[in-house]
XYZ file of C-alpha atoms in Angstrom:
364
model
C 207.857 -29.184 137.577
C 208.583 -25.308 138.672
C 209.588 -26.634 141.975
C 211.927 -29.344 140.568
C 213.542 -26.631 138.370
C 214.359 -24.291 141.202
C 215.549 -27.161 143.124
C 217.973 -28.328 140.370
C 219.034 -24.699 139.910
C 219.736 -24.354 143.564
C 221.839 -27.553 143.773
C 223.899 -26.661 140.682
C 224.685 -23.061 142.176
C 225.518 -24.137 145.611
C 227.688 -27.035 144.454
C 229.812 -24.821 142.432
C 230.299 -22.205 145.117
C 233.547 -22.390 147.299
C 232.868 -22.641 151.120
C 234.658 -20.447 153.514
C 236.942 -21.952 156.342
C 238.703 -20.362 159.189
C 242.097 -19.046 158.570
C 244.271 -18.257 161.669
C 246.562 -15.335 161.158
C 248.039 -13.668 164.216
C 248.272 -10.118 164.219
C 245.608 -9.646 161.529
C 243.717 -7.347 164.018
C 246.516 -4.681 163.635
C 245.344 -4.098 160.093
C 241.532 -5.039 160.222
C 238.970 -4.042 162.819
C 238.680 -6.841 165.601
C 235.463 -8.294 166.610
C 235.783 -10.225 169.610
C 232.902 -12.845 169.583
C 231.945 -15.286 172.373
C 230.820 -18.612 171.160
C 228.557 -21.540 172.468
C 228.361 -24.419 170.283
C 227.151 -28.082 170.225
C 229.318 -28.922 167.237
C 232.123 -31.458 167.741
C 235.673 -30.098 167.784
C 237.995 -31.272 164.698
C 241.610 -32.001 164.759
C 242.507 -28.221 164.213
C 240.646 -27.412 167.425
C 237.916 -25.865 165.464
C 234.070 -26.750 165.667
C 233.049 -29.025 162.679
C 229.734 -30.039 161.255
C 229.501 -33.207 163.458
C 227.225 -33.218 166.541
C 228.594 -33.185 170.056
C 226.872 -34.247 173.210
C 228.740 -31.535 175.055
C 228.043 -27.778 174.937
C 231.402 -26.116 174.220
C 232.493 -22.426 174.639
C 235.099 -20.298 173.284
C 236.271 -16.720 172.358
C 237.028 -15.944 168.796
C 238.693 -12.632 167.707
C 237.744 -12.146 164.068
C 239.808 -9.448 161.944
C 237.442 -7.722 159.638
C 239.196 -6.271 156.728
C 238.897 -2.442 155.766
C 238.948 -3.073 152.013
C 235.561 -4.348 151.354
C 231.899 -3.498 150.522
C 229.532 -3.273 153.529
C 227.681 -6.598 153.645
C 230.431 -8.570 152.021
C 232.674 -11.347 153.445
C 236.016 -11.836 151.646
C 237.585 -15.231 152.104
C 241.026 -15.944 151.772
C 240.959 -18.721 149.046
C 244.501 -17.931 148.075
C 247.404 -19.245 149.719
C 248.483 -15.696 150.787
C 245.597 -14.201 153.079
C 245.833 -10.270 153.246
C 244.472 -8.774 156.529
C 243.536 -5.711 154.423
C 241.213 -7.662 152.272
C 240.087 -10.815 153.942
C 238.227 -11.891 157.065
C 240.639 -13.792 159.220
C 240.953 -15.387 162.745
C 243.348 -13.315 164.770
C 243.132 -15.449 167.738
C 240.847 -17.966 169.638
C 240.586 -19.304 173.033
C 238.657 -22.394 174.255
C 236.638 -21.887 177.586
C 236.594 -24.974 179.559
C 233.211 -24.861 181.312
C 230.078 -22.744 181.553
C 231.333 -21.231 184.900
C 234.491 -20.012 182.978
C 232.409 -18.595 180.312
C 230.147 -16.952 182.580
C 233.197 -15.382 184.373
C 234.686 -14.223 180.931
C 231.445 -12.421 180.096
C 231.369 -10.919 183.519
C 234.872 -9.685 183.084
C 233.927 -8.302 179.585
C 231.007 -6.367 180.963
C 233.210 -4.695 183.829
C 234.243 -1.983 181.326
C 230.884 -1.443 179.611
C 228.160 0.968 180.423
C 224.631 1.783 179.322
C 223.628 0.105 175.962
C 226.980 -1.641 175.486
C 225.725 -4.007 178.627
C 223.219 -5.449 176.241
C 224.369 -8.867 174.655
C 223.212 -9.847 171.254
C 222.778 -13.540 170.719
C 223.140 -14.486 167.054
C 221.987 -17.962 165.876
C 222.927 -18.717 162.169
C 220.661 -20.620 159.666
C 220.599 -23.799 157.468
C 223.649 -24.914 155.530
C 226.169 -22.995 157.398
C 229.426 -24.299 158.593
C 231.031 -22.776 161.704
C 233.286 -20.235 160.031
C 230.316 -18.956 157.881
C 227.916 -18.178 160.752
C 230.922 -16.755 162.778
C 232.035 -14.412 160.075
C 228.594 -13.338 159.074
C 227.869 -12.448 162.624
C 231.328 -10.472 162.713
C 230.303 -8.711 159.455
C 226.708 -7.690 160.937
C 228.404 -6.474 164.209
C 231.045 -4.412 162.086
C 228.518 -2.947 159.307
C 225.857 -2.121 162.008
C 228.309 -0.589 164.272
C 226.754 -2.682 167.145
C 227.749 -1.643 170.685
C 226.590 -4.744 172.073
C 228.386 -7.762 173.730
C 228.424 -10.288 170.917
C 227.614 -13.998 171.617
C 227.255 -16.537 168.874
C 225.476 -19.865 169.223
C 226.423 -22.178 166.691
C 224.530 -25.345 166.125
C 225.800 -28.362 164.145
C 224.765 -27.692 160.576
C 226.392 -30.139 157.991
C 227.123 -27.171 155.896
C 225.702 -28.911 152.883
C 222.571 -28.043 150.567
C 221.390 -31.561 150.772
C 221.619 -31.721 154.460
C 218.093 -30.156 155.211
C 216.922 -33.283 157.207
C 220.244 -33.586 158.985
C 220.139 -29.855 159.862
C 216.551 -29.924 161.249
C 217.469 -32.738 163.569
C 220.579 -30.967 164.638
C 218.586 -27.945 165.266
C 216.218 -29.638 167.608
C 219.188 -31.572 169.291
C 220.773 -28.003 169.966
C 217.948 -26.591 171.914
C 219.156 -27.327 175.251
C 222.744 -25.955 174.388
C 220.953 -22.634 173.466
C 218.989 -22.575 176.635
C 222.172 -23.079 178.617
C 223.871 -20.442 176.692
C 221.030 -17.700 177.098
C 220.775 -18.328 180.909
C 224.514 -18.245 181.375
C 224.532 -14.853 179.403
C 221.595 -13.680 181.615
C 223.439 -14.670 184.724
C 226.595 -12.933 183.636
C 224.881 -9.610 184.522
C 224.003 -8.203 181.257
C 221.072 -5.709 181.179
C 219.187 -7.301 178.432
C 219.581 -9.886 175.497
C 218.723 -9.246 171.887
C 217.971 -12.423 170.271
C 218.545 -12.717 166.623
C 217.712 -15.833 164.483
C 218.262 -16.476 160.820
C 216.428 -18.932 158.578
C 216.341 -22.346 160.452
C 218.037 -20.619 163.428
C 215.057 -18.577 163.914
C 213.247 -21.886 164.505
C 215.772 -22.863 167.007
C 215.227 -19.571 168.797
C 211.522 -20.042 168.955
C 211.739 -23.564 170.015
C 214.354 -22.657 172.701
C 212.171 -19.810 174.157
C 209.240 -22.265 174.208
C 210.972 -24.718 176.297
C 212.186 -22.149 178.661
C 208.705 -20.773 179.046
C 207.568 -24.246 179.913
C 210.229 -24.780 182.499
C 209.737 -21.565 184.367
C 207.426 -19.323 182.771
C 208.288 -15.861 181.928
C 211.153 -15.863 184.649
C 213.810 -17.358 182.338
C 212.922 -14.987 179.434
C 212.944 -11.692 181.626
C 216.391 -10.676 180.179
C 215.365 -11.083 176.683
C 214.511 -7.452 175.673
C 213.829 -8.076 171.983
C 213.652 -10.825 169.042
C 214.727 -10.207 165.348
C 213.922 -13.210 163.294
C 215.404 -12.680 159.601
C 213.809 -14.946 156.797
C 212.525 -17.410 159.453
C 212.228 -21.099 158.085
C 209.091 -21.863 160.164
C 205.789 -23.311 159.496
C 203.205 -20.550 160.172
C 200.994 -22.810 162.301
C 204.025 -24.149 164.198
C 204.977 -20.314 164.984
C 201.533 -19.494 166.271
C 201.670 -22.438 168.583
C 205.176 -21.733 169.657
C 204.216 -18.053 170.438
C 201.006 -19.252 172.519
C 203.027 -21.336 174.582
C 205.568 -18.797 175.300
C 202.866 -16.396 176.236
C 203.873 -12.723 176.468
C 206.578 -12.395 173.611
C 209.614 -10.245 174.174
C 209.319 -6.698 172.855
C 209.892 -5.569 170.426
C 209.563 -8.556 168.266
C 210.344 -8.249 164.785
C 209.908 -10.700 161.645
C 211.775 -9.673 158.407
C 210.250 -11.525 155.382
C 210.630 -11.558 151.809
C 208.290 -12.964 149.064
C 211.480 -13.190 146.805
C 213.317 -15.657 148.946
C 213.536 -18.786 146.808
C 215.131 -20.975 149.365
C 212.002 -20.427 151.592
C 210.034 -21.096 148.625
C 211.570 -24.370 148.210
C 211.191 -25.233 151.869
C 207.490 -24.502 151.594
C 207.217 -26.645 148.405
C 208.983 -29.626 150.059
C 206.368 -29.580 152.987
C 203.314 -29.106 150.587
C 202.786 -25.618 151.471
C 202.717 -22.200 149.757
C 204.773 -19.926 152.269
C 206.724 -20.118 155.218
C 206.830 -17.291 158.058
C 209.899 -15.720 156.407
C 208.054 -15.260 152.952
C 204.493 -14.892 153.677
C 202.369 -11.691 153.082
C 199.444 -12.873 155.358
C 199.816 -10.858 158.544
C 196.209 -11.735 159.359
C 197.556 -15.230 160.387
C 199.447 -13.598 163.173
C 196.792 -10.913 163.994
C 196.467 -12.070 167.767
C 200.256 -11.822 168.254
C 202.254 -8.682 169.250
C 204.515 -8.894 166.369
C 205.888 -6.629 163.469
C 206.347 -8.049 160.248
C 208.747 -6.204 158.001
C 208.395 -6.923 154.261
C 212.046 -6.504 152.922
C 211.189 -7.963 149.477
C 212.641 -4.834 147.731
C 215.894 -5.453 149.255
C 216.171 -8.883 147.762
C 217.538 -9.679 144.157
C 215.438 -12.820 143.924
C 218.655 -14.954 143.722
C 219.107 -18.363 145.334
C 221.188 -17.224 148.029
C 219.165 -17.230 151.279
C 221.295 -14.728 153.077
C 221.004 -11.885 150.152
C 219.396 -9.323 152.652
C 222.031 -9.746 155.026
C 224.633 -8.681 152.624
C 222.458 -5.844 151.261
C 223.906 -2.445 152.211
C 220.374 -0.828 151.975
C 219.120 -3.735 154.246
C 221.925 -2.894 156.681
C 220.920 0.625 156.874
C 217.144 -0.346 157.656
C 218.624 -2.723 160.535
C 220.426 0.264 161.948
C 216.950 1.856 162.364
C 215.319 -1.153 164.073
C 214.984 0.864 167.494
C 213.080 3.417 165.544
C 210.745 1.287 163.737
C 207.933 1.477 166.356
C 208.165 5.395 166.285
C 208.108 5.263 162.629
C 204.889 3.369 162.208
C 203.220 4.303 165.426
C 199.868 5.499 166.084
C 200.883 9.127 165.412
C 201.491 9.691 161.777
C 203.517 12.813 162.567
C 206.113 10.599 164.331
C 206.982 9.112 160.993
C 208.311 12.205 159.317
C 211.863 11.985 158.751
C 212.060 8.435 159.520
C 211.215 5.270 157.604
C 208.940 5.573 154.604
C 206.738 2.742 153.540
C 203.261 1.181 153.880
C 201.838 0.134 157.158
C 198.949 -2.480 157.852
C 197.610 -3.183 161.270
C 195.691 -6.267 161.817
C 194.392 -6.655 165.640
C 197.800 -6.924 167.484
C 200.130 -7.522 164.378
C 201.774 -5.047 162.195
C 202.976 -5.489 158.559
C 205.332 -2.883 157.272
C 206.219 -2.950 153.525
C 209.522 -0.766 153.349
C 210.764 0.347 149.729
C 214.415 0.278 148.834
C 214.958 3.794 148.192
C 218.620 3.127 147.051
C 217.328 1.176 143.978
């Protein structure tokens, strides 16, 4: 009955919430901060020329210039629901350009990289999660890139989520169909000449990231993964046994490898209940189940408000400040306790190869 209550509440809330859509506003970037995002997608193109929730047999590429408004709180996405969009307040699409082939996509990335040096030659590939339409995944990535001040080359892989709270089965099948497209995108980004790739997956997108790395490892061992210099899974909607099997088949996991989890994630609690379990990878506290894996589980329960929204942490200014310190987490919780001074406070638990960090929200 408790699961049924949460499920009913979830459906009521999400059915009432307005959904974001792309609004093209040429010149919006003159007011807002422009985030140029390269996209690979297996979504079908709609009559407006934008990716839809339908599945395509083809992998489609493009470049989307998103204007991030200056008048907003960190973590927030302001949609232009009114008839008069305002570049000072709303996320808007300044421009977009379809890219016809993977070769042209590769060429565009190479051209972008020519003017970049050192860490800005790292690509960050973001894979959105369950119940996201195209604009929601794109704008969330633009928001994260802006708020974190990321100097990396942003590439968004958008798989054909139905963008509907009752579409879990459809989304899961779409995610599986999209594995080949993500593999092609990762290989294309790698071949474009980036120094390394940071792969970030949220929710069901984390499952897609793991499945894709697994099939790449099966295809050519560690060769195809050599450019992946780090993995971040945020609220991963993955069965823990499945994750262990995926990791074992991949072999040596990219380092660093972070798993951000929250025991207060109600969406993952529902997902676990629907499969007859008590927890998913993204809301477990049992690091012993990952003991043989070289991973770092970061417990961000303190950053969640316990609401239904599965993306709460991504919109939390405190969590965003923590994400900025991801490169320092290894030092903050290293073998030498003195290395933690002035870095990230919290509790650390080491079980064999795995590490669990419980990070307090000091802003509360």
